[in-house]
Short mmCIF file of C-alpha atoms in Angstrom, two decimals:
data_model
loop_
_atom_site.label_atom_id
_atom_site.label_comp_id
_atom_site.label_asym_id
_atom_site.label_seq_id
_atom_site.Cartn_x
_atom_site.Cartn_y
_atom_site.Cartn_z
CA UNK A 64 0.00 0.00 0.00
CA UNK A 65 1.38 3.27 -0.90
CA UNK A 66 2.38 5.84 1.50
CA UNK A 67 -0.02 8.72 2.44
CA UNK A 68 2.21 12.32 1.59
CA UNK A 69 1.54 15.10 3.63
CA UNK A 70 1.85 18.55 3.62
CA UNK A 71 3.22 19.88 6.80
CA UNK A 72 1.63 22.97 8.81
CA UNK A 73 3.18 25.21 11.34
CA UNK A 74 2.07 25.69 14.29
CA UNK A 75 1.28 29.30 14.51
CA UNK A 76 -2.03 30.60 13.06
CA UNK A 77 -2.54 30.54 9.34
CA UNK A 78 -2.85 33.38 7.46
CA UNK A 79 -4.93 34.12 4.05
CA UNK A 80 -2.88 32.89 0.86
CA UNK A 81 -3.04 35.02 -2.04
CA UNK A 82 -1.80 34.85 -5.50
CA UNK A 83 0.50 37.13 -6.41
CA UNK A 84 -0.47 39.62 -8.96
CA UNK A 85 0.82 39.19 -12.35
CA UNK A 86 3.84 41.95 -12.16
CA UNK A 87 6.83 42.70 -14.22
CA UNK A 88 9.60 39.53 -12.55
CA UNK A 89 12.88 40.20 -12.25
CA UNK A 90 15.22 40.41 -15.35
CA UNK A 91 18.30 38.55 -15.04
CA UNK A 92 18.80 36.57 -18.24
CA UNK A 93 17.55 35.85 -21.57
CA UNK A 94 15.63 32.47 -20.96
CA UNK A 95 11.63 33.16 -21.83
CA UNK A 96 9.69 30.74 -19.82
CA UNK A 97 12.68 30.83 -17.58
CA UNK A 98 12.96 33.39 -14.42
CA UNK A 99 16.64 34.44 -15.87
CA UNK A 100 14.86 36.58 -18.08
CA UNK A 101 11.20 36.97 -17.22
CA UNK A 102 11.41 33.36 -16.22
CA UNK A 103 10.78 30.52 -18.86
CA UNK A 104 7.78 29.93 -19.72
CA UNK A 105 1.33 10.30 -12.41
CA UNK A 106 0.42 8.21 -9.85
CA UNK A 107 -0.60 6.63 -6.75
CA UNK A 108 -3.62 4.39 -5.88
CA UNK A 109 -3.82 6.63 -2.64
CA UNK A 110 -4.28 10.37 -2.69
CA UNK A 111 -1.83 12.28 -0.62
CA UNK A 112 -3.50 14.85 2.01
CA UNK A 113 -3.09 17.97 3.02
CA UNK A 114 -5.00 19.17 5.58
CA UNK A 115 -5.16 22.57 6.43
CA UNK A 116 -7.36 25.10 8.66
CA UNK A 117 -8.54 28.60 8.21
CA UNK A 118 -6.91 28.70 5.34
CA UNK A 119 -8.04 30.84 1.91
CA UNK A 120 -7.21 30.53 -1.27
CA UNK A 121 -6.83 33.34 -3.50
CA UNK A 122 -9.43 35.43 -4.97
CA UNK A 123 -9.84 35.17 -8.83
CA UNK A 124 -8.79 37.24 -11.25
CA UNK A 125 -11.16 39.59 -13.02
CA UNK A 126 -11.50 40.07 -16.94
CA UNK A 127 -8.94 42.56 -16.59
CA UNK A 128 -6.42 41.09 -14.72
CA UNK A 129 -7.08 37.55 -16.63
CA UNK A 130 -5.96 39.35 -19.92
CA UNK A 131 -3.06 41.06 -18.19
CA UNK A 132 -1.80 37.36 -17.51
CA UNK A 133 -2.25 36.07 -20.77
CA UNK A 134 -0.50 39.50 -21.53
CA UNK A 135 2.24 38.14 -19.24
CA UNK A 136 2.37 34.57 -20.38
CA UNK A 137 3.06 35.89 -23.93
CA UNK A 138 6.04 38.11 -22.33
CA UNK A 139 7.02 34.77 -21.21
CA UNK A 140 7.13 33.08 -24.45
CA UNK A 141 8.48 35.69 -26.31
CA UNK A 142 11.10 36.86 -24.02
CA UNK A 143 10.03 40.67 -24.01
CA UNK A 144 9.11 42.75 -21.04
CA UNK A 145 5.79 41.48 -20.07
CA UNK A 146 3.79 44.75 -20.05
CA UNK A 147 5.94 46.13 -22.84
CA UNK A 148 3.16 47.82 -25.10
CA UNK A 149 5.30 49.36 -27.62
CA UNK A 150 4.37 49.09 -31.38
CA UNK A 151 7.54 46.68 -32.34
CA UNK A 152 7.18 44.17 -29.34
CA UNK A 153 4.86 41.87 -31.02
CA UNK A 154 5.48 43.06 -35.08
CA UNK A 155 7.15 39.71 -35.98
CA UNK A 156 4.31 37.27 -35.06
CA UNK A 157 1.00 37.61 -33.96
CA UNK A 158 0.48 36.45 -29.91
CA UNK A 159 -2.73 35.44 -29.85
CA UNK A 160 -4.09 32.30 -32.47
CA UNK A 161 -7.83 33.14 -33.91
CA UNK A 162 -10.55 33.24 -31.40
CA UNK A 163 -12.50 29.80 -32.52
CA UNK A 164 -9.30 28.12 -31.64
CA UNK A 165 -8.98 29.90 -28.13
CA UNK A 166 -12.92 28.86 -26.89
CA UNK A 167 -12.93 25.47 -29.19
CA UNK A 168 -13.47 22.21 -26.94
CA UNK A 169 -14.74 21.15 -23.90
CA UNK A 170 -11.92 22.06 -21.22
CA UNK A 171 -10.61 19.17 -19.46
CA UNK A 172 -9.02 20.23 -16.22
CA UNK A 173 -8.24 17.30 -14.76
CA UNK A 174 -4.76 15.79 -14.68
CA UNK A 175 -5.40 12.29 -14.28
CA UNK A 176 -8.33 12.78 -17.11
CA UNK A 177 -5.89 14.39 -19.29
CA UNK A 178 -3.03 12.08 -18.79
CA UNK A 179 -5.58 8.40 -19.10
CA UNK A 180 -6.78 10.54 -22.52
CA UNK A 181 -3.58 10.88 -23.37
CA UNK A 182 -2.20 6.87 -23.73
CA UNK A 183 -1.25 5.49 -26.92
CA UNK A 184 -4.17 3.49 -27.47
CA UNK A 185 -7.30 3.22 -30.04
CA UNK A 186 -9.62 0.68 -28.28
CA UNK A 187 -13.07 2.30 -28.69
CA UNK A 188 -15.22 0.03 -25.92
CA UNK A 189 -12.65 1.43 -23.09
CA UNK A 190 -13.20 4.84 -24.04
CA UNK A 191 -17.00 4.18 -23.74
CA UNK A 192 -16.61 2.79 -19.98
CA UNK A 193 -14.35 6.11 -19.80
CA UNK A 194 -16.40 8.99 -20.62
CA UNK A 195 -19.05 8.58 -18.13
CA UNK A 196 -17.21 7.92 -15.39
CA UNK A 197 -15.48 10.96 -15.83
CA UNK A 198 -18.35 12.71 -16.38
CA UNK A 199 -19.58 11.93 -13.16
CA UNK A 200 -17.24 15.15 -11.71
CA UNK A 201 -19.52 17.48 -13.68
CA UNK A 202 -22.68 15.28 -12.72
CA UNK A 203 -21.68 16.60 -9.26
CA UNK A 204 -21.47 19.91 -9.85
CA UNK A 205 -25.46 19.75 -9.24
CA UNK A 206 -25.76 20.63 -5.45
CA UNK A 207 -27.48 18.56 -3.31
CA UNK A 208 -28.58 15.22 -3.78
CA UNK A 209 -29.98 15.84 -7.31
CA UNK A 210 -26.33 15.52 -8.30
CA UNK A 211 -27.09 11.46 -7.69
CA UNK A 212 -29.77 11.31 -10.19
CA UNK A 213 -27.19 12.40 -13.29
CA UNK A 214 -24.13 10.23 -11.43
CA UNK A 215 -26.71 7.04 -12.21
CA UNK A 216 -27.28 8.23 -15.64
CA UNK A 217 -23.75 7.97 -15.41
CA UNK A 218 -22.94 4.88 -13.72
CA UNK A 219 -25.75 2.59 -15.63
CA UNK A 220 -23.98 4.51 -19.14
CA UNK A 221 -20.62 3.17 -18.11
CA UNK A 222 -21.99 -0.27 -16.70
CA UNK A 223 -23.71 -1.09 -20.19
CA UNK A 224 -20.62 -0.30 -21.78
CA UNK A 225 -18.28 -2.17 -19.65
CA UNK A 226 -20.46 -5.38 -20.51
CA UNK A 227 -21.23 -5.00 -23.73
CA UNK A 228 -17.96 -4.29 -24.81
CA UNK A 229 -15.66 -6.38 -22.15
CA UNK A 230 -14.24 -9.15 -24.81
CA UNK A 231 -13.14 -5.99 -27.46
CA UNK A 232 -11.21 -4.53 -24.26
CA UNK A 233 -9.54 -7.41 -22.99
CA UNK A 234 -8.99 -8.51 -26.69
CA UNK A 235 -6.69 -5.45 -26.68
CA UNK A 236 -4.78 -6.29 -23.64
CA UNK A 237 -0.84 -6.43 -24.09
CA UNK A 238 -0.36 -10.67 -24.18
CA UNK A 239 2.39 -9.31 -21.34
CA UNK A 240 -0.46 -7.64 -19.15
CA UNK A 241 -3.55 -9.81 -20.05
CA UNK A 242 -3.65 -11.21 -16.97
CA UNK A 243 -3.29 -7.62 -14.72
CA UNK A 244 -5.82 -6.01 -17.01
CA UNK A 245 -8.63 -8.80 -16.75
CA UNK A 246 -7.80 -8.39 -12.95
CA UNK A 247 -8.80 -4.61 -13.03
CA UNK A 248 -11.74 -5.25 -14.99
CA UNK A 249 -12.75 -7.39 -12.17
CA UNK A 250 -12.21 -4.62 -9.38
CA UNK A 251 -14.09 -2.80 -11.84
CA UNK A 252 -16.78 -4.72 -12.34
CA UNK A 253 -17.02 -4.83 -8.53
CA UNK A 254 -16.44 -0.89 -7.58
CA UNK A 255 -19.54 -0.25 -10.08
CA UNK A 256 -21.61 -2.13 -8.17
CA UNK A 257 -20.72 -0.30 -5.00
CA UNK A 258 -21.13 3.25 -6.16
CA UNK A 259 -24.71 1.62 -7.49
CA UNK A 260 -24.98 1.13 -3.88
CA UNK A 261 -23.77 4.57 -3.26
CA UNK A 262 -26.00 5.88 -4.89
CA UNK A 263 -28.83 3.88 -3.99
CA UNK A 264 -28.05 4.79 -0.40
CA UNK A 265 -28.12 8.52 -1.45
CA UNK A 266 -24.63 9.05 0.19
CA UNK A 267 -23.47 12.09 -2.06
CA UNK A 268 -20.39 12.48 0.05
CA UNK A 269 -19.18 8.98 -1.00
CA UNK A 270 -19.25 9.22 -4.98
CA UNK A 271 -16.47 11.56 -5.60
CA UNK A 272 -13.56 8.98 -3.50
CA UNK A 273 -15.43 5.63 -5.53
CA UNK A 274 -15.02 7.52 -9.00
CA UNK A 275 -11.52 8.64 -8.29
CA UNK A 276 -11.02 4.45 -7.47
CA UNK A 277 -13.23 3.67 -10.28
CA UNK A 278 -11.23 5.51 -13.13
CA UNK A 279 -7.59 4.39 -11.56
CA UNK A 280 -8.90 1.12 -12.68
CA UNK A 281 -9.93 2.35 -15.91
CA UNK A 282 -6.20 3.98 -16.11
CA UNK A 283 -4.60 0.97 -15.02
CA UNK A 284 -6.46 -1.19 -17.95
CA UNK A 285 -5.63 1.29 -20.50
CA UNK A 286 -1.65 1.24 -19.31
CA UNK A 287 -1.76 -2.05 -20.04
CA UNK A 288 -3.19 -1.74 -23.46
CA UNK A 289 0.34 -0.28 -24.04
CA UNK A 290 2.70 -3.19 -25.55
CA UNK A 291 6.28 -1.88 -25.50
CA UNK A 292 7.29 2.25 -26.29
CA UNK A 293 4.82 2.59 -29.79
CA UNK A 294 7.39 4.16 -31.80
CA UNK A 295 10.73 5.24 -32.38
CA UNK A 296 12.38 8.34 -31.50
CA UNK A 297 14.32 10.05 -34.50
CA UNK A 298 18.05 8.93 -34.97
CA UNK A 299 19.40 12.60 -34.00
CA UNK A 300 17.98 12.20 -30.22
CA UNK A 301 18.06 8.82 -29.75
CA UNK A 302 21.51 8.62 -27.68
CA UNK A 303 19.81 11.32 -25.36
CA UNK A 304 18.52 9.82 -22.15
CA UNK A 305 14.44 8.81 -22.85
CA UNK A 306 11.61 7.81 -20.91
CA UNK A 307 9.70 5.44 -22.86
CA UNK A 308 6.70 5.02 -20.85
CA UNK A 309 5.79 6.93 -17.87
CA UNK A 310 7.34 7.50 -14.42
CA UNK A 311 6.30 9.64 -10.83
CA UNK A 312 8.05 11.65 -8.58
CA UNK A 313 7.50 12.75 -5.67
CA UNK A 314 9.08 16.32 -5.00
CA UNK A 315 9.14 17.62 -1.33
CA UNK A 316 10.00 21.38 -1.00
CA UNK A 317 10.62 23.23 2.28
CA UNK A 318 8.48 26.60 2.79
CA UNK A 319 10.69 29.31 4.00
CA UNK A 320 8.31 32.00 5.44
CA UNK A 321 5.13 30.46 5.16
CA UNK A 322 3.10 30.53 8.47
CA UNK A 323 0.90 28.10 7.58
CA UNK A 324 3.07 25.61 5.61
CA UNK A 325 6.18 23.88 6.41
CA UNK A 326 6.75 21.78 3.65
CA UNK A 327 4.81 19.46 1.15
CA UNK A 328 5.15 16.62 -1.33
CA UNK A 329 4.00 16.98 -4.51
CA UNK A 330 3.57 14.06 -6.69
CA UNK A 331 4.33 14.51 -10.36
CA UNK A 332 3.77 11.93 -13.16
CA UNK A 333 5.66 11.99 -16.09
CA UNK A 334 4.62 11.44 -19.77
CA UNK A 335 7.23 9.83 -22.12
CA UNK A 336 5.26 8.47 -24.49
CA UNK A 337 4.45 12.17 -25.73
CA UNK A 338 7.29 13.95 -24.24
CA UNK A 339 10.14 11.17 -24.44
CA UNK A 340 12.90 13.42 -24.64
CA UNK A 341 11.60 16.13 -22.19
CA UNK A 342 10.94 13.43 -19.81
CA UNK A 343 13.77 11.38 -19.89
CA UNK A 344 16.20 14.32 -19.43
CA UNK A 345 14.42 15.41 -16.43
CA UNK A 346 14.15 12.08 -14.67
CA UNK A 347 17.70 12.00 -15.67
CA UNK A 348 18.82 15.14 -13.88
CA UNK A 349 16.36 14.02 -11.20
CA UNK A 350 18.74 10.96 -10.36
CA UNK A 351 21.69 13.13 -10.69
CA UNK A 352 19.87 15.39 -7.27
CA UNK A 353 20.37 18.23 -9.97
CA UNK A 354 17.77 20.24 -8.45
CA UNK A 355 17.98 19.04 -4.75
CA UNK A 356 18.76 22.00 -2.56
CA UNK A 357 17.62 24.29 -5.75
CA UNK A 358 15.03 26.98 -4.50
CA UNK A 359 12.26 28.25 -6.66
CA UNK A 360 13.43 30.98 -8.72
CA UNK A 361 9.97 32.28 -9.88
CA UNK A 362 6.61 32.39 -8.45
CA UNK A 363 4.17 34.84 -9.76
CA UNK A 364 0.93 33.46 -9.42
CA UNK A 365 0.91 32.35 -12.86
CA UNK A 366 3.99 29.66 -13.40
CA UNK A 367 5.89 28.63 -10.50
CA UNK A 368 9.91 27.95 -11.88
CA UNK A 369 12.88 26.42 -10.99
CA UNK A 370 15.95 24.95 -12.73
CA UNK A 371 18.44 27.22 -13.32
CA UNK A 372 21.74 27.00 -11.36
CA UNK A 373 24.00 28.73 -9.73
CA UNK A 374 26.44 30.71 -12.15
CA UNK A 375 27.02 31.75 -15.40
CA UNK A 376 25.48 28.44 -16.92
CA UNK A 377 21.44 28.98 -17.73
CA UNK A 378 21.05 24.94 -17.83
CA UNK A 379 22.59 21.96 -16.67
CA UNK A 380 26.19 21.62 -17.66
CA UNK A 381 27.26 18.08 -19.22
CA UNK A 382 30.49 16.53 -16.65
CA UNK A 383 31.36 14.49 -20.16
CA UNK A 384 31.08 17.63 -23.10
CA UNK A 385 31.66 20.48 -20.10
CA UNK A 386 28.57 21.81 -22.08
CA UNK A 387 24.83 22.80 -22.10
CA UNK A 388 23.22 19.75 -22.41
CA UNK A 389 20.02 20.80 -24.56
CA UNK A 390 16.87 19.01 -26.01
CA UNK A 391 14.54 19.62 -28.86
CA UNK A 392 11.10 21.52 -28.84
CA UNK A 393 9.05 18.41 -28.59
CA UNK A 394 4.83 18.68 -29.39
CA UNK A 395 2.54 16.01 -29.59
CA UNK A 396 -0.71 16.46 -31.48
CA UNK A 397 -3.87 13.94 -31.75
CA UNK A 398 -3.52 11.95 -35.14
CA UNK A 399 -0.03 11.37 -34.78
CA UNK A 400 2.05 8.92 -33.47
CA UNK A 401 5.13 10.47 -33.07
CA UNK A 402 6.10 13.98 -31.65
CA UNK A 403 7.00 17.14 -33.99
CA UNK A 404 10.78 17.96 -33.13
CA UNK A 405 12.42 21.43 -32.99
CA UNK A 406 9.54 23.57 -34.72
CA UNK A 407 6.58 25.25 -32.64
CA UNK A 408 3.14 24.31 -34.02
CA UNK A 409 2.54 27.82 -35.22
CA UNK A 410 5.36 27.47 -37.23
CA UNK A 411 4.23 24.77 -38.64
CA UNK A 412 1.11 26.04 -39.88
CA UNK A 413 -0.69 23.66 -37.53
CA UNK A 414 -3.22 26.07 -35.85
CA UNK A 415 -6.11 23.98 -34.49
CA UNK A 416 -3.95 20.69 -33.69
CA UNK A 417 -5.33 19.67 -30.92
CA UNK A 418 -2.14 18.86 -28.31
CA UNK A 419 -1.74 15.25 -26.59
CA UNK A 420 -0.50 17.15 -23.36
CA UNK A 421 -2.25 20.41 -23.08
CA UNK A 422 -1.61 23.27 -20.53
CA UNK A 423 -4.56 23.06 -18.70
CA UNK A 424 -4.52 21.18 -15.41
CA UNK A 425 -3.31 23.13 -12.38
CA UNK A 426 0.62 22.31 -12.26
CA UNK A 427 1.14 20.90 -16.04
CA UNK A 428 4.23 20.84 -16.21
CA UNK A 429 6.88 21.86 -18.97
CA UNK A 430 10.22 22.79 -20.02
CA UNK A 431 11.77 26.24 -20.06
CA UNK A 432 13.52 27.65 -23.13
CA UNK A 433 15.01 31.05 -24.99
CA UNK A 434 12.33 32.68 -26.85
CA UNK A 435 14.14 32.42 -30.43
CA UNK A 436 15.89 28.87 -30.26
CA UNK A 437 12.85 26.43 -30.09
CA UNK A 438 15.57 23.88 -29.50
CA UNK A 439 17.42 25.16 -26.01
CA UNK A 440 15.60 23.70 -23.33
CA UNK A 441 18.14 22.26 -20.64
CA UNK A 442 17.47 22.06 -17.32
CA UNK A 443 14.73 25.30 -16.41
CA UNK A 444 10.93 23.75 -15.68
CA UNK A 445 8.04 25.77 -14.64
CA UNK A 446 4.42 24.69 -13.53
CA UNK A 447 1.61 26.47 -14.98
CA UNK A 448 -0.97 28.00 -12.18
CA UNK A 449 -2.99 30.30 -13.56
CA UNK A 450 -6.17 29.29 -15.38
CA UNK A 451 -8.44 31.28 -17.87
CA UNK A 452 -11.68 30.86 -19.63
CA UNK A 453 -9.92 31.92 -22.64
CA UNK A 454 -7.17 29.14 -22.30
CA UNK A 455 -9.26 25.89 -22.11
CA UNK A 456 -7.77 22.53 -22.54
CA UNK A 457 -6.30 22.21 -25.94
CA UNK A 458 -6.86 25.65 -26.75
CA UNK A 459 -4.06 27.48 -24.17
CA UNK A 460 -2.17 30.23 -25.62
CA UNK A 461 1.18 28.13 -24.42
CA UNK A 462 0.01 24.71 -26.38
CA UNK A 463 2.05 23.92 -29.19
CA UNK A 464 5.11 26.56 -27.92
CA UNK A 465 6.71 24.97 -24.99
CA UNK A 466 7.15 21.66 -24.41
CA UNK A 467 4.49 19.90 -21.48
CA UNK A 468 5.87 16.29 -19.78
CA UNK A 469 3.79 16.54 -16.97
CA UNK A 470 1.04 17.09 -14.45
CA UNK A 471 1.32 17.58 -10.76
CA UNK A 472 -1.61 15.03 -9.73
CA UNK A 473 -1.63 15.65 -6.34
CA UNK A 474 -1.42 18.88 -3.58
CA UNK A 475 -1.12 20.93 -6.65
CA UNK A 476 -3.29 23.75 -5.10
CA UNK A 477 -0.41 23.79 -2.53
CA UNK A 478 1.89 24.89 -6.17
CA UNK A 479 0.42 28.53 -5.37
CA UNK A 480 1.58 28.79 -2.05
CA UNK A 481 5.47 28.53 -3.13
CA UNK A 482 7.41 31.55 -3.03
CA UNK A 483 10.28 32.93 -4.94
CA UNK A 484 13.15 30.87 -1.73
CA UNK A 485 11.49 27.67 -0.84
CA UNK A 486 13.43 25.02 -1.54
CA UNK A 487 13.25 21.85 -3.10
CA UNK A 488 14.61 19.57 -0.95
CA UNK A 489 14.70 16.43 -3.12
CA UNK A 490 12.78 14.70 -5.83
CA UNK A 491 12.89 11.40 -6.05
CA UNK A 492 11.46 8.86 -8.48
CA UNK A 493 9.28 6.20 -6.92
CA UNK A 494 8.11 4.48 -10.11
CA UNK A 495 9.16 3.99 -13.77
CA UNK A 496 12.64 4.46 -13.73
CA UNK A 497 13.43 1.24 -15.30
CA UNK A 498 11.85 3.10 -18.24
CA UNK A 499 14.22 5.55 -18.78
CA UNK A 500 16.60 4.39 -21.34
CA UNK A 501 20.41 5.62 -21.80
CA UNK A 502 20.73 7.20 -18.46
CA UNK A 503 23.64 9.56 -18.49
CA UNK A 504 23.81 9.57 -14.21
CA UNK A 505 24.85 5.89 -14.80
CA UNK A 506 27.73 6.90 -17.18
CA UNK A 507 28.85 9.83 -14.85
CA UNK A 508 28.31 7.61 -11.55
#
């Protein structure tokens, strides 16, 4: 059974938490999504607490100060001054895409949604048991107990599909996994029948934990629809280290002057089969302690960023080469198998591609690069906090421009607490690292 993370409170009375307002960061080099210069712009069967009293989350941001942000994010990505209104800052390109593409699609906010959406599979009668389930978080949006009356609709949608289309999923079980997948679909099989009772019992308070339990079964089947990393990663990169398949972390960070918070854990799970690259060079500087000790070097309310270390260097610095180590601009799109390498999706004339990992979720995670090399990502991360009507999922302003490997799944509200100081005190993988492939830390060790 996995261990229950915490985050830890002090003692003395807490006090309101507020976002900071979007404001002008410090300039101190010429990384975008990274704080040098404006700053740069998975998962565990038990969730990890935090419990917390009188405490208040920050208010929301009005129309105003949600375009200022976007305003800001763009100074991110394109390495200007963030509030710089002058006639030339934006003359090259235009910021924002066409407004269709910004309010296209049902948002998807969820990180474990996002990331089950977001395996390499095609198997149609999973994806029917899927949707509803899911659905059942808007279902409870309804207050009350009318909210049980749509999680049925729900539940009896998801139940008909499970049986009616239970030999086309396990027919598309790995031959490796058969027997772990037809396992799940058991426990599945079962946990439907007890949110039935749930529900018949008119226990509102009891859906949301059996749906979270319900989909992680769903997950878990789909992961092992999976046989083996689906493609291969082009020649040029493949010597870099990659995560073919997926991996968590768990990343504790100490808060400095926080009266409410000590520290936390926040569990992160890692995408490599759309980020391979991205992933597998973080999980490889993970296991190198690159960033334990490292405090975060941004936090604005709207990304919270880390990665850049001490000195002249803006990345990580190669023991073997004594230079940069970098890694492509890497996008994934729906309809493709493989990633697009080294060009943004803009540039590639690719407006309304929908992205496989989209900046959505509170704490998707992504790598940090200079605004006019797509390919100089090295070491710099950021999480991305703040969250827009005009940004929904597959839509964001960011999609297609930086390069997304992650989600924090769990105590990412905590993300907006964390102040420019707090430090990371270690992040260490506690699943998939036999996944990564051509570790460099092994060389170097």
């Amino acid at each position: 059974m996995a261990a229950i993370l915490s985050c830890h409170h002090s003692a003395s009375p807490a006090t309101p938490s507020k976002f900071i307002s979007p404001s002008i960061p410090t300039n101190r080099n010429r990384f975008s999504i990274s704080h040098k210069q404006f700053g740069t712009l998975s998962s565990s069967p038990l969730p990890i607490k935090c419990q917390i009293q009188n405490r208040q989350k920050g208010k929301s941001f009005s129309i105003k100060e949600c375009a200022i942000s976007i305003a800001l994010a763009v100074g991110l990505v394109t390495g200007v001054p963030a509030l710089d209104w002058s006639s030339n800052a934006y003359a090259a390109n235009p910021v924002l895409p066409d407004l269709s593409v910004l309010i296209s699609g049902p948002p998807i906010k969820d990180p474990g949604a996002l990331l089950r959406y977001a395996l390499p599979i095609n198997n149609k009668a999973v994806r029917e048991v899927q949707k509803p389930l899911e659905d059942i978080t808007e279902s409870l949006k309804v207050a009350g107990v009318k909210a049980l009356d749509s999680v049925e609709r729900n539940l009896r949608q998801a139940s008909r599909a499970l049986k009616q289309g239970k030999a086309l999923i396990v027919s598309g079980l790995a031959e490796s996994k058969k027997d772990h997948g037809v396992e799940l679909l058991g426990k599945l099989e079962a946990g439907m029948d007890e949110l039935q009772q749930i529900v018949e019992d008119r226990n509102r308070d009891g859906v949301a934990e059996k749906q979270k339990e319900l989909l992680q079964y769903v997950g878990g089947v789909e992961e092992d629809m999976v046989d083996g990393f689906p493609y291969e990663v082009p020649e040029e990169y493949q010597s870099m280290p990659l995560l073919k398949g997926r991996a968590t972390v768990d990343m504790k960070v100490k808060f400095k002057d926080n009266p409410s918070l000590t520290d936390c854990v926040f569990r992160i799970v890692l995408d490599g089969y759309n980020a391979p690259v991205s992933a597998g060079n973080f999980v490889d500087l993970v296991e190198r302690h690159f960033y334990d000790g490292m405090e975060i070097q941004r936090a604005d309310g709207f990304v919270v960023q880390t990665g850049d270390p001490e000195g002249p260097a803006e990345g990580f610095i190669d023991p073997s080469t004594e230079k940069t180590r970098t890694i492509p601009l890497e996008i994934t799109v729906e309809g493709e198998k493989l990633p697009f390498y080294g060009s943004t999706l803009e540039e590639l004339g690719l407006y309304k591609a929908q992205t496989k990992l989209p900046f959505n979720a509170f704490g998707t995670m992504a790598m940090a690069r200079d605004e006019f090399e797509n390919n100089s990502a090295s070491s710099q991360i950021f999480w991305l906090l703040k969250e827009s009507e005009l940004t929904p999922s597959n839509s964001n302003i960011l999609d297609g421009r930086y390069a997304v490997f992650g989600y924090v799944t769990q105590n990412e509200d905590f993300l907006a607490d964390l102040k420019v100081g707090d430090v990371i005190e270690s992040i260490q993988v506690v699943s998939g690292l036999e996944n990564l492939a051509n570790p460099s830390y092994k060389i170097a060790g």
